[in-house]
């Protein structure tokens, strides 16, 4: 099968996983057959356990033909695993423990687990202090050398080394944010590495800034860039951001004023240039609502954001210059949509409705970007993070 005959779903799957085939030999026009399309995706669900019925981290299976979502297991005894990440080999999973006190100190924690290659069940390895209260996001670098974590209450970011066997060592770097906007203190809400692994971007809801760091992948250190940040509108409350697959654009969602901002991004220089800001809410909506999560479709054509209160996903088309054009709002079929995720083929979008204790699956139209709910919602207590891991 030649590359021009690849189905759209094959193309998106390969692009999403970065596994496109290469030529067999010089002068040979044939390319290898693409790998078979995945039939399922494993979904790890992070939850809040404190004051909830949740037992910990739930394991589900998503059928990529029908969109059916089924719970298959749970890892009990994990306290408030509100955000999850996996290493590049899918051998280890890392979870924040969104605590404000850990081992008698003002800190949360990060837990490490091994992933069983056959059952996908988790086995606890160890736990380290996150060096700040209420860690809410983490990411593993491309070389699987470090876990980077954002601490919301602590208003800082930290870097923990990954040791042999996937265990975590004590933090090797901690960087404290300073200043405040309408919020009274810094609140680091996410930390994301760019494709080149040269820079880390940190939306800080409390300071109304996106902090920019230079990342040393050898030492695991974060150094404030010059300039060290880009400001959002006062009171915007930057929460999460998403990179475009081409690396030239970054999209930020602002929790407090319910807006999305598109930036041009220079990965070599680590600079963000504002392009456009749009609302995540309908013009006639007058209730209270707070943005949560943001993702770009694998084909780079559409942008999605979640609204807690309006209880919707907003969809925008992305133009060649990074400009955004409104497509639709769609109800999340539940209450308080927190995190959501798109599978690597771009076929389905899953939403975690925290307060209605449900996960809803939507089929995504690749041509229009529009979403249609499929199947029955899956009941999971207080779901707040969805981590999709290809089978």
Short mmCIF file of C-alpha atoms in Angstrom, two decimals:
data_model
loop_
_atom_site.label_atom_id
_atom_site.label_comp_id
_atom_site.label_asym_id
_atom_site.label_seq_id
_atom_site.Cartn_x
_atom_site.Cartn_y
_atom_site.Cartn_z
CA UNK A 1 0.00 0.00 0.00
CA UNK A 2 1.46 3.36 -0.99
CA UNK A 3 1.34 6.36 1.31
CA UNK A 4 -1.15 8.11 -0.96
CA UNK A 5 -3.57 5.21 -0.41
CA UNK A 6 -3.47 5.39 3.38
CA UNK A 7 -6.91 5.94 4.89
CA UNK A 8 -7.49 9.18 6.77
CA UNK A 9 -7.75 7.27 10.04
CA UNK A 10 -4.42 5.53 9.36
CA UNK A 11 -2.81 8.89 8.61
CA UNK A 12 -4.10 10.46 11.83
CA UNK A 13 -3.06 7.44 13.87
CA UNK A 14 0.46 7.49 12.48
CA UNK A 15 0.74 11.24 12.91
CA UNK A 16 -0.56 11.07 16.45
CA UNK A 17 1.94 8.42 17.51
CA UNK A 18 4.83 9.66 15.39
CA UNK A 19 5.33 6.27 13.72
CA UNK A 20 5.02 6.99 10.01
CA UNK A 21 6.83 4.48 7.81
CA UNK A 22 10.05 5.15 5.89
CA UNK A 23 11.27 3.91 2.50
CA UNK A 24 12.59 0.34 2.41
CA UNK A 25 15.71 1.11 0.39
CA UNK A 26 17.14 3.72 -1.92
CA UNK A 27 15.45 3.44 -5.32
CA UNK A 28 12.60 1.29 -4.02
CA UNK A 29 9.33 3.19 -4.42
CA UNK A 30 7.41 0.87 -2.12
CA UNK A 31 6.76 1.69 1.50
CA UNK A 32 6.07 -0.83 4.23
CA UNK A 33 2.52 -1.71 5.08
CA UNK A 34 1.22 0.53 7.87
CA UNK A 35 0.68 -1.13 11.24
CA UNK A 36 -2.85 -2.39 11.81
CA UNK A 37 -5.21 0.20 13.18
CA UNK A 38 -5.70 -0.11 16.93
CA UNK A 39 -9.02 -1.58 17.93
CA UNK A 40 -8.96 -0.21 21.44
CA UNK A 41 -7.34 2.34 23.72
CA UNK A 42 -6.71 2.01 27.43
CA UNK A 43 -8.01 4.89 29.51
CA UNK A 44 -6.62 5.65 32.96
CA UNK A 45 -8.95 7.89 34.97
CA UNK A 46 -7.59 10.18 37.67
CA UNK A 47 -10.10 11.12 40.37
CA UNK A 48 -10.64 12.96 43.62
CA UNK A 49 -10.90 10.51 46.49
CA UNK A 50 -11.15 12.84 49.49
CA UNK A 51 -14.83 13.13 50.44
CA UNK A 52 -15.79 11.08 47.39
CA UNK A 53 -16.70 7.46 46.66
CA UNK A 54 -13.69 7.00 44.39
CA UNK A 55 -11.18 4.27 45.21
CA UNK A 56 -8.25 5.70 43.23
CA UNK A 57 -7.14 5.36 39.59
CA UNK A 58 -9.65 3.59 37.32
CA UNK A 59 -8.77 1.60 34.22
CA UNK A 60 -11.15 1.57 31.26
CA UNK A 61 -11.15 0.28 27.68
CA UNK A 62 -12.33 2.37 24.72
CA UNK A 63 -13.51 0.48 21.63
CA UNK A 64 -12.28 2.48 18.63
CA UNK A 65 -14.93 1.04 16.34
CA UNK A 66 -18.04 1.70 18.40
CA UNK A 67 -16.91 4.25 20.98
CA UNK A 68 -18.06 1.97 23.81
CA UNK A 69 -16.26 2.65 27.09
CA UNK A 70 -15.99 -0.07 29.73
CA UNK A 71 -14.40 -0.08 33.19
CA UNK A 72 -12.06 -3.04 33.65
CA UNK A 73 -10.21 -2.32 36.88
CA UNK A 74 -9.12 0.09 39.59
CA UNK A 75 -5.94 0.81 41.55
CA UNK A 76 -7.18 1.47 45.10
CA UNK A 77 -5.55 3.40 47.90
CA UNK A 78 -4.22 6.30 45.79
CA UNK A 79 -5.13 9.63 47.37
CA UNK A 80 -6.48 12.36 45.07
CA UNK A 81 -4.68 11.31 41.86
CA UNK A 82 -6.04 14.32 39.98
CA UNK A 83 -3.64 14.26 37.03
CA UNK A 84 -1.77 11.42 35.32
CA UNK A 85 1.10 11.02 32.86
CA UNK A 86 2.87 8.06 31.26
CA UNK A 87 6.45 7.61 30.03
CA UNK A 88 7.28 7.23 26.33
CA UNK A 89 7.57 3.44 26.53
CA UNK A 90 4.26 3.15 28.38
CA UNK A 91 5.94 1.18 31.14
CA UNK A 92 5.37 3.59 34.01
CA UNK A 93 2.56 5.87 35.10
CA UNK A 94 2.94 8.92 37.33
CA UNK A 95 0.17 10.61 39.31
CA UNK A 96 0.01 13.78 41.34
CA UNK A 97 -1.49 13.44 44.80
CA UNK A 98 -3.30 16.75 45.15
CA UNK A 99 -2.59 17.27 48.84
CA UNK A 100 -1.57 20.40 50.72
CA UNK A 101 0.29 18.50 53.47
CA UNK A 102 2.63 15.56 52.88
CA UNK A 103 4.81 13.95 55.52
CA UNK A 104 4.08 16.85 57.86
CA UNK A 105 5.20 19.55 55.42
CA UNK A 106 3.29 21.99 53.16
CA UNK A 107 3.51 19.90 50.01
CA UNK A 108 1.67 17.48 47.82
CA UNK A 109 3.18 14.34 46.33
CA UNK A 110 3.86 12.47 43.11
CA UNK A 111 3.38 8.68 42.94
CA UNK A 112 5.08 6.26 40.54
CA UNK A 113 3.61 2.98 39.24
CA UNK A 114 4.62 0.20 36.86
CA UNK A 115 2.18 -0.78 34.12
CA UNK A 116 1.63 -4.50 33.58
CA UNK A 117 2.20 -5.08 29.84
CA UNK A 118 -0.58 -7.66 29.65
CA UNK A 119 -3.30 -6.50 32.03
CA UNK A 120 -2.36 -2.77 32.12
CA UNK A 121 -2.88 -2.88 35.89
CA UNK A 122 -0.76 -0.56 38.05
CA UNK A 123 1.69 -1.55 40.78
CA UNK A 124 2.86 1.14 43.20
CA UNK A 125 6.59 1.89 43.20
CA UNK A 126 7.21 4.91 45.40
CA UNK A 127 6.20 8.47 46.21
CA UNK A 128 8.02 11.78 46.53
CA UNK A 129 7.11 15.25 47.75
CA UNK A 130 6.10 17.64 44.97
CA UNK A 131 7.66 20.54 46.93
CA UNK A 132 4.47 22.59 46.82
CA UNK A 133 0.85 22.29 47.90
CA UNK A 134 -1.88 20.87 45.64
CA UNK A 135 0.09 19.60 42.64
CA UNK A 136 -2.35 19.66 39.72
CA UNK A 137 -0.40 18.74 36.57
CA UNK A 138 2.69 16.79 35.57
CA UNK A 139 4.55 15.79 32.43
CA UNK A 140 7.34 13.32 31.59
CA UNK A 141 10.14 14.59 29.36
CA UNK A 142 10.80 12.86 26.02
CA UNK A 143 13.87 10.99 27.31
CA UNK A 144 12.01 9.63 30.34
CA UNK A 145 14.55 11.26 32.59
CA UNK A 146 12.35 13.58 34.63
CA UNK A 147 8.83 14.32 35.80
CA UNK A 148 7.94 18.02 35.81
CA UNK A 149 5.12 19.04 38.16
CA UNK A 150 3.07 22.22 38.69
CA UNK A 151 1.95 22.99 42.25
CA UNK A 152 -1.23 25.08 42.40
CA UNK A 153 -1.30 26.17 46.05
CA UNK A 154 2.49 26.23 46.25
CA UNK A 155 2.65 28.52 43.22
CA UNK A 156 5.76 26.79 41.96
CA UNK A 157 7.11 24.10 39.66
CA UNK A 158 9.45 21.23 40.46
CA UNK A 159 11.48 18.59 38.62
CA UNK A 160 11.79 15.01 39.94
CA UNK A 161 14.32 12.57 38.43
CA UNK A 162 13.15 9.17 37.17
CA UNK A 163 15.46 6.49 38.53
CA UNK A 164 16.13 2.97 37.33
CA UNK A 165 12.96 0.91 37.25
CA UNK A 166 10.74 3.98 37.07
CA UNK A 167 11.02 5.06 40.70
CA UNK A 168 11.12 8.77 41.50
CA UNK A 169 13.96 10.53 43.26
CA UNK A 170 13.68 13.72 45.36
CA UNK A 171 13.23 16.95 43.43
CA UNK A 172 16.38 18.31 41.79
CA UNK A 173 14.92 21.75 41.03
CA UNK A 174 12.14 23.95 42.41
CA UNK A 175 11.21 27.35 40.98
CA UNK A 176 8.92 29.65 42.95
CA UNK A 177 6.62 32.09 41.13
CA UNK A 178 6.18 35.61 42.49
CA UNK A 179 3.55 38.32 42.14
CA UNK A 180 -0.22 38.21 41.82
CA UNK A 181 -3.12 39.41 39.71
CA UNK A 182 -6.69 39.67 41.01
CA UNK A 183 -5.89 36.36 42.70
CA UNK A 184 -3.82 36.94 45.84
CA UNK A 185 -0.93 34.58 45.09
CA UNK A 186 0.74 32.56 42.31
CA UNK A 187 -1.06 29.41 41.17
CA UNK A 188 0.96 27.30 38.71
CA UNK A 189 -1.68 25.28 36.90
CA UNK A 190 0.17 23.28 34.25
CA UNK A 191 3.67 22.64 32.91
CA UNK A 192 4.22 21.70 29.26
CA UNK A 193 7.43 21.00 27.33
CA UNK A 194 7.60 22.02 23.69
CA UNK A 195 8.41 19.53 20.94
CA UNK A 196 12.10 20.39 20.99
CA UNK A 197 12.23 19.84 24.78
CA UNK A 198 14.04 23.17 25.02
CA UNK A 199 11.40 25.19 26.82
CA UNK A 200 8.71 24.62 29.43
CA UNK A 201 5.59 26.78 29.47
CA UNK A 202 3.66 27.24 32.72
CA UNK A 203 0.25 28.96 32.82
CA UNK A 204 -0.04 30.68 36.21
CA UNK A 205 -3.66 31.48 37.09
CA UNK A 206 -2.71 33.69 40.02
CA UNK A 207 -0.27 36.00 38.24
CA UNK A 208 -2.10 36.15 34.88
CA UNK A 209 1.11 35.10 33.14
CA UNK A 210 2.46 32.22 31.11
CA UNK A 211 5.92 31.59 32.50
CA UNK A 212 8.66 30.46 30.11
CA UNK A 213 11.63 28.34 31.24
CA UNK A 214 14.65 26.91 29.49
CA UNK A 215 14.80 23.18 30.25
CA UNK A 216 18.09 21.31 30.64
CA UNK A 217 17.23 17.69 29.80
CA UNK A 218 20.57 16.49 31.15
CA UNK A 219 20.41 18.09 34.59
CA UNK A 220 16.65 18.47 34.94
CA UNK A 221 16.87 22.17 35.67
CA UNK A 222 14.49 24.99 34.76
CA UNK A 223 15.95 28.45 34.13
CA UNK A 224 13.72 31.52 33.65
CA UNK A 225 13.83 32.54 30.01
CA UNK A 226 14.32 36.09 28.74
CA UNK A 227 11.63 37.31 28.69
CA UNK A 228 10.52 35.16 31.61
CA UNK A 229 6.79 35.39 30.86
CA UNK A 230 4.00 36.71 28.66
CA UNK A 231 1.04 38.43 30.28
CA UNK A 232 -2.62 37.66 29.69
CA UNK A 233 -5.50 40.07 30.36
CA UNK A 234 -5.88 41.05 34.04
CA UNK A 235 -8.14 38.51 35.72
CA UNK A 236 -8.01 36.09 32.80
CA UNK A 237 -6.59 33.24 34.88
CA UNK A 238 -4.52 31.20 32.39
CA UNK A 239 -5.06 27.54 33.21
CA UNK A 240 -4.01 25.10 30.45
CA UNK A 241 -2.39 25.33 27.04
CA UNK A 242 -2.01 23.12 23.98
CA UNK A 243 0.61 23.05 21.24
CA UNK A 244 -0.37 22.82 17.59
CA UNK A 245 1.14 19.72 15.89
CA UNK A 246 3.19 21.99 13.62
CA UNK A 247 4.84 23.59 16.66
CA UNK A 248 4.18 27.12 15.41
CA UNK A 249 1.12 27.90 17.52
CA UNK A 250 0.15 27.64 21.18
CA UNK A 251 -3.42 27.96 22.43
CA UNK A 252 -4.16 28.96 26.02
CA UNK A 253 -7.48 28.64 27.87
CA UNK A 254 -8.26 31.19 30.59
CA UNK A 255 -10.31 29.85 33.48
CA UNK A 256 -11.62 33.07 35.03
CA UNK A 257 -12.76 35.14 32.04
CA UNK A 258 -13.71 32.16 29.82
CA UNK A 259 -11.52 32.97 26.83
CA UNK A 260 -9.07 31.25 24.48
CA UNK A 261 -5.91 32.99 23.25
CA UNK A 262 -3.95 31.92 20.19
CA UNK A 263 -0.21 32.62 20.17
CA UNK A 264 2.45 32.32 17.50
CA UNK A 265 5.28 30.27 19.01
CA UNK A 266 8.98 30.35 18.16
CA UNK A 267 10.43 27.13 19.52
CA UNK A 268 14.04 28.20 18.98
CA UNK A 269 13.67 31.49 20.80
CA UNK A 270 10.97 30.37 23.25
CA UNK A 271 8.74 33.36 22.50
CA UNK A 272 4.96 33.73 22.45
CA UNK A 273 3.25 36.41 20.33
CA UNK A 274 -0.50 36.95 20.91
CA UNK A 275 -2.62 36.54 17.77
CA UNK A 276 -6.27 36.43 18.82
CA UNK A 277 -8.52 36.05 21.86
CA UNK A 278 -12.03 34.59 21.61
CA UNK A 279 -14.77 33.67 24.08
CA UNK A 280 -15.47 30.07 25.10
CA UNK A 281 -19.11 30.91 25.88
CA UNK A 282 -22.18 31.83 23.80
CA UNK A 283 -22.81 35.57 23.62
CA UNK A 284 -26.17 35.22 25.40
CA UNK A 285 -24.89 33.14 28.35
CA UNK A 286 -25.13 35.02 31.67
CA UNK A 287 -24.41 32.36 34.30
CA UNK A 288 -21.18 31.51 36.11
CA UNK A 289 -18.72 29.35 34.19
CA UNK A 290 -15.03 28.48 34.47
CA UNK A 291 -12.84 27.00 31.76
CA UNK A 292 -10.85 23.85 32.45
CA UNK A 293 -9.06 22.03 29.62
CA UNK A 294 -7.94 22.55 26.02
CA UNK A 295 -6.80 20.25 23.18
CA UNK A 296 -5.96 20.42 19.47
CA UNK A 297 -7.19 17.62 17.21
CA UNK A 298 -4.41 15.31 15.91
CA UNK A 299 -4.81 16.73 12.38
CA UNK A 300 -4.29 20.27 13.73
CA UNK A 301 -7.52 21.57 12.21
CA UNK A 302 -9.70 22.07 15.30
CA UNK A 303 -9.40 23.40 18.83
CA UNK A 304 -11.57 22.24 21.75
CA UNK A 305 -12.10 23.74 25.21
CA UNK A 306 -14.24 22.79 28.21
CA UNK A 307 -16.61 25.07 30.16
CA UNK A 308 -17.55 24.19 33.74
CA UNK A 309 -20.90 25.81 34.52
CA UNK A 310 -22.07 26.15 30.94
CA UNK A 311 -21.17 22.43 30.86
CA UNK A 312 -20.04 22.40 27.27
CA UNK A 313 -17.20 21.83 24.85
CA UNK A 314 -16.56 24.76 22.52
CA UNK A 315 -15.15 23.97 19.07
CA UNK A 316 -13.09 26.31 16.90
CA UNK A 317 -11.54 25.70 13.48
CA UNK A 318 -7.84 26.59 13.22
CA UNK A 319 -6.72 28.48 10.13
CA UNK A 320 -3.34 28.38 8.41
CA UNK A 321 -2.16 31.47 10.31
CA UNK A 322 -3.45 30.18 13.64
CA UNK A 323 -6.69 32.15 13.48
CA UNK A 324 -9.78 30.71 15.16
CA UNK A 325 -13.26 30.44 13.63
CA UNK A 326 -16.22 29.37 15.75
CA UNK A 327 -17.82 25.98 14.93
CA UNK A 328 -20.17 24.97 17.76
CA UNK A 329 -20.92 24.42 21.43
CA UNK A 330 -21.96 20.91 22.45
CA UNK A 331 -23.34 19.84 25.83
CA UNK A 332 -21.09 17.45 27.76
CA UNK A 333 -24.19 15.50 28.90
CA UNK A 334 -23.11 16.03 32.50
CA UNK A 335 -22.02 18.49 35.16
CA UNK A 336 -18.66 20.26 35.54
CA UNK A 337 -16.56 18.96 32.61
CA UNK A 338 -12.97 18.97 33.84
CA UNK A 339 -10.38 17.22 31.72
CA UNK A 340 -11.09 15.72 28.30
CA UNK A 341 -9.01 13.80 25.77
CA UNK A 342 -8.91 12.96 22.05
CA UNK A 343 -7.63 9.58 20.91
CA UNK A 344 -4.64 9.48 18.56
CA UNK A 345 -6.75 8.57 15.53
CA UNK A 346 -8.90 11.64 16.10
CA UNK A 347 -12.05 9.53 16.07
CA UNK A 348 -13.31 10.08 19.61
CA UNK A 349 -13.30 12.73 22.31
CA UNK A 350 -13.93 11.71 25.93
CA UNK A 351 -15.08 14.14 28.64
CA UNK A 352 -14.79 13.70 32.42
CA UNK A 353 -17.82 15.28 34.12
CA UNK A 354 -16.56 15.69 37.67
CA UNK A 355 -19.76 16.54 39.55
CA UNK A 356 -22.10 14.15 37.73
CA UNK A 357 -19.55 11.33 38.10
CA UNK A 358 -19.59 10.38 34.45
CA UNK A 359 -17.41 9.99 31.38
CA UNK A 360 -19.11 10.72 28.07
CA UNK A 361 -17.79 9.65 24.66
CA UNK A 362 -18.26 11.75 21.53
CA UNK A 363 -17.56 10.74 17.95
CA UNK A 364 -15.59 13.47 16.18
CA UNK A 365 -16.30 14.45 12.57
CA UNK A 366 -12.86 14.90 10.99
CA UNK A 367 -14.22 17.21 8.29
CA UNK A 368 -16.29 19.61 10.42
CA UNK A 369 -14.78 19.08 13.88
CA UNK A 370 -18.28 18.62 15.31
CA UNK A 371 -19.04 16.21 18.14
CA UNK A 372 -21.84 13.66 18.51
CA UNK A 373 -22.36 11.68 21.75
CA UNK A 374 -22.23 7.90 21.34
CA UNK A 375 -23.11 5.10 23.72
CA UNK A 376 -24.10 5.40 27.33
CA UNK A 377 -22.11 7.53 29.82
CA UNK A 378 -19.78 5.51 32.04
CA UNK A 379 -20.23 6.08 35.77
CA UNK A 380 -16.92 6.81 37.55
CA UNK A 381 -16.76 8.70 40.87
CA UNK A 382 -15.38 12.26 40.59
CA UNK A 383 -13.37 11.82 37.35
CA UNK A 384 -10.96 14.73 36.72
CA UNK A 385 -8.28 13.36 34.36
CA UNK A 386 -8.39 11.07 31.31
CA UNK A 387 -5.12 9.55 30.11
CA UNK A 388 -5.44 7.63 26.83
CA UNK A 389 -2.76 5.00 26.23
CA UNK A 390 -2.70 3.14 22.87
CA UNK A 391 -2.97 -0.62 23.12
#
